XYZ file of N, CA and C in Angstrom:
288
model
N 111.605 100.568 110.838
C 111.815 99.251 110.347
C 110.984 99.313 109.240
N 111.813 98.901 108.077
C 110.824 98.679 107.006
C 110.257 97.411 106.727
N 109.033 97.128 106.547
C 108.528 95.964 105.932
C 107.538 95.958 104.449
N 108.134 95.123 103.577
C 107.353 94.990 102.297
C 106.133 93.733 102.627
N 105.025 94.156 102.273
C 104.011 93.141 102.477
C 103.112 93.284 101.151
N 102.931 92.180 101.083
C 101.754 92.008 99.691
C 100.728 91.434 100.587
N 99.541 91.865 99.876
C 98.204 91.485 100.679
C 97.513 91.179 99.465
N 96.782 90.020 99.421
C 95.980 89.626 98.604
C 94.648 89.193 99.090
N 93.447 90.086 98.789
C 92.229 89.855 99.387
C 91.144 89.150 98.765
N 90.336 88.435 99.448
C 89.391 87.003 98.867
C 88.148 87.306 99.956
N 87.609 88.731 99.538
C 86.434 88.616 100.223
C 85.358 87.743 99.596
N 84.626 87.078 100.474
C 83.630 85.795 99.767
C 82.495 86.650 99.063
N 82.411 86.199 97.850
C 81.155 86.500 97.140
C 79.844 86.588 97.492
N 79.655 85.788 98.587
C 78.248 85.550 99.156
C 78.114 86.526 100.164
N 79.169 87.223 100.696
C 79.045 88.302 101.917
C 77.790 89.375 101.648
N 77.284 89.481 102.470
C 76.121 90.620 102.193
C 76.704 91.670 101.702
N 76.281 92.443 100.736
C 76.726 93.640 99.645
C 76.766 94.952 100.789
N 76.098 94.871 101.806
C 76.242 96.046 102.794
C 77.441 95.811 103.891
N 77.602 94.684 104.293
C 78.510 94.456 105.031
C 79.909 94.717 104.157
N 79.670 94.310 102.962
C 81.232 94.366 101.886
C 81.386 96.155 101.863
N 80.498 96.618 101.711
C 80.482 97.967 101.226
C 81.111 98.762 102.756
N 80.853 98.294 103.725
C 81.286 98.850 105.038
C 82.725 98.527 105.254
N 82.901 97.220 105.247
C 84.447 96.685 105.306
C 85.230 97.516 104.440
N 84.980 97.629 102.919
C 85.753 98.509 102.029
C 85.881 99.988 102.650
N 84.953 100.522 103.255
C 84.990 101.711 103.621
C 86.055 102.052 104.888
N 85.867 101.152 105.537
C 86.459 101.100 106.890
C 87.911 100.882 106.733
N 88.133 100.381 105.718
C 89.489 99.421 105.436
C 90.234 100.776 104.641
N 89.506 101.524 103.834
C 89.980 102.568 103.023
C 90.506 103.948 103.999
N 89.494 104.200 105.267
C 89.730 104.911 106.166
C 90.886 104.755 106.967
N 91.220 103.193 107.225
C 92.334 102.888 107.869
C 93.753 102.873 107.417
N 93.501 102.677 105.954
C 94.802 102.962 105.159
C 95.198 104.169 105.100
N 94.243 105.276 104.887
C 94.471 106.640 104.701
C 94.949 107.032 106.269
N 94.493 106.701 107.107
C 94.714 107.078 108.444
C 96.339 106.555 108.607
N 96.625 105.538 108.289
C 97.872 105.132 108.280
C 99.291 105.541 107.417
N 98.943 106.198 106.558
C 99.357 106.828 105.303
C 99.626 108.243 106.136
N 98.336 108.951 106.308
C 98.938 110.101 107.064
C 99.975 110.029 108.317
N 99.834 109.470 108.701
C 100.669 109.162 110.026
C 102.202 108.765 109.621
N 102.512 108.672 108.425
C 103.581 107.773 107.777
C 104.162 106.769 108.037
N 102.996 105.793 108.402
C 103.408 104.437 108.963
C 103.326 103.512 107.338
N 102.140 103.734 106.669
C 102.067 103.081 105.516
C 102.702 104.025 104.537
N 103.850 103.447 104.052
C 104.865 104.680 103.303
C 104.574 104.514 101.841
N 104.328 103.408 101.374
C 103.908 103.039 99.904
C 102.615 102.326 99.910
N 101.929 102.384 98.874
C 100.646 101.392 98.619
C 100.285 101.183 96.985
N 100.741 100.257 96.500
C 100.749 99.957 95.055
C 99.620 98.886 95.020
N 98.738 99.088 93.978
C 97.929 98.015 93.419
C 98.462 97.307 92.404
N 98.123 95.843 92.729
C 98.799 94.911 91.619
C 97.621 94.633 90.708
N 98.283 95.123 89.217
C 97.014 95.428 88.210
C 96.192 93.891 87.978
N 94.964 93.647 87.989
C 94.342 92.691 87.676
C 93.712 91.985 88.580
N 94.537 92.494 89.648
C 94.077 91.513 91.250
C 93.563 92.389 92.312
N 92.916 91.779 93.258
C 92.316 92.195 94.247
C 93.706 92.124 95.494
N 94.567 92.934 94.951
C 95.907 92.722 95.811
C 96.839 94.228 95.906
N 97.424 93.827 96.785
C 98.648 95.373 96.881
C 99.819 94.855 97.148
N 100.730 95.743 96.946
C 102.321 95.458 97.300
C 102.165 96.714 98.224
N 102.848 97.007 99.429
C 102.865 98.261 100.351
C 104.241 97.869 101.169
N 104.646 99.276 101.479
C 105.844 99.226 102.327
C 105.381 100.135 103.520
N 105.792 99.487 105.068
C 105.165 100.108 106.361
C 106.423 100.679 106.693
N 106.612 101.636 107.314
C 107.552 101.805 108.299
C 107.102 101.804 109.811
N 107.600 100.887 110.704
C 107.321 100.482 111.896
C 108.233 100.115 113.135
N 108.106 100.324 114.037
C 109.180 100.233 115.329
C 109.742 98.659 114.754
N 109.096 97.765 114.773
C 109.516 96.276 115.068
C 108.557 95.369 114.340
N 108.600 93.949 114.111
C 107.868 93.172 113.823
C 106.511 93.013 114.711
N 106.790 93.210 115.836
C 105.357 93.281 116.775
C 104.359 94.423 116.214
N 104.752 95.462 116.219
C 104.104 96.541 115.741
C 103.321 96.151 114.290
N 104.214 95.491 113.353
C 103.853 95.071 112.019
C 102.614 94.354 112.042
N 103.024 93.184 112.922
C 101.816 92.285 113.109
C 100.486 93.002 113.313
N 100.807 93.858 114.606
C 99.404 94.249 115.254
C 98.738 95.246 114.241
N 99.604 96.109 113.580
C 98.930 96.849 112.599
C 97.954 95.937 111.434
N 98.727 95.040 110.766
C 98.005 94.068 110.089
C 96.939 93.524 110.548
N 96.563 93.120 111.996
C 95.613 92.422 112.599
C 94.479 93.733 112.818
N 94.765 94.897 112.654
C 94.134 96.164 112.940
C 93.184 96.501 111.599
N 93.750 95.813 110.534
C 92.992 96.379 109.075
C 91.510 95.584 109.395
N 90.364 96.181 109.018
C 89.135 95.596 108.879
C 89.097 94.410 107.763
N 89.937 94.355 106.615
C 89.814 93.197 105.487
C 90.899 92.291 106.024
N 91.521 92.415 107.110
C 92.482 91.238 107.547
C 92.039 89.893 107.333
N 90.908 89.635 108.011
C 90.022 88.413 107.847
C 90.212 87.542 106.719
N 90.155 88.194 105.600
C 89.987 87.988 104.450
C 91.193 88.006 103.303
N 92.252 88.351 104.033
C 93.694 88.518 103.593
C 94.490 87.279 103.377
N 95.251 87.188 102.515
C 96.482 85.957 102.419
C 97.989 87.213 102.362
N 98.639 87.043 103.413
C 99.738 88.360 103.502
C 101.107 87.685 103.800
N 101.651 88.395 103.095
C 103.646 88.088 102.797
C 103.910 89.312 103.616
N 104.735 88.844 104.419
C 105.609 89.678 104.924
C 106.866 89.601 104.700
N 107.924 90.853 104.419
C 109.488 90.752 104.300
C 109.913 92.016 105.232
N 111.067 91.642 106.067
C 111.667 92.677 106.246
C 112.460 93.397 105.693
N 112.752 94.372 105.522
C 113.868 95.171 104.681
C 114.902 95.725 105.476
N 116.127 96.273 104.751
C 117.419 96.603 105.418
C 117.919 97.374 103.975
N 118.591 98.397 104.481
C 119.626 99.002 103.432
C 120.033 98.366 102.593
N 120.462 98.006 101.223
C 121.241 97.490 100.399
C 122.504 98.536 100.686
N 123.845 97.862 100.366
C 124.981 98.675 100.569
C 125.460 99.557 99.574
N 124.437 98.956 97.929
C 124.860 99.561 97.051
C 123.575 100.563 96.353
N 122.772 100.996 97.480
C 121.953 102.154 97.574
C 122.735 103.388 97.818
N 121.978 104.473 96.796
C 122.717 105.722 96.857
C 122.896 106.098 98.176
N 121.561 106.026 99.028
C 121.525 106.500 100.302
C 122.683 105.671 101.368
N 123.179 104.690 101.173
C 124.097 104.186 102.032
C 125.573 104.634 101.513
N 125.657 105.750 100.395
C 127.021 105.951 100.220
C 127.476 107.344 100.831
N 128.520 107.162 101.059
C 129.144 108.519 101.874
C 129.325 109.282 101.077
N 129.091 110.611 101.842
C 129.040 111.815 100.975
C 130.617 112.012 100.079
């Protein structure tokens, strides 16, 4: 099941710089792990913002929820999740 996810990150400015650096490093490692596993299919930066647009391929909404909660920066995120399904006019939906 595909999900479109927008993540807007708002790390507090007064967070200890060492804590922030560790959070960012562990977030990157987790993102790379999920991409290599084929779960985090697309990851796009929103220009001029500390935000991303992503596409995830997971079994269901529960797995999507658990995945988001596993992200180290999740406590500092505003997240919008939209379930996706194939559009009937998509090339992939056409019969050969």
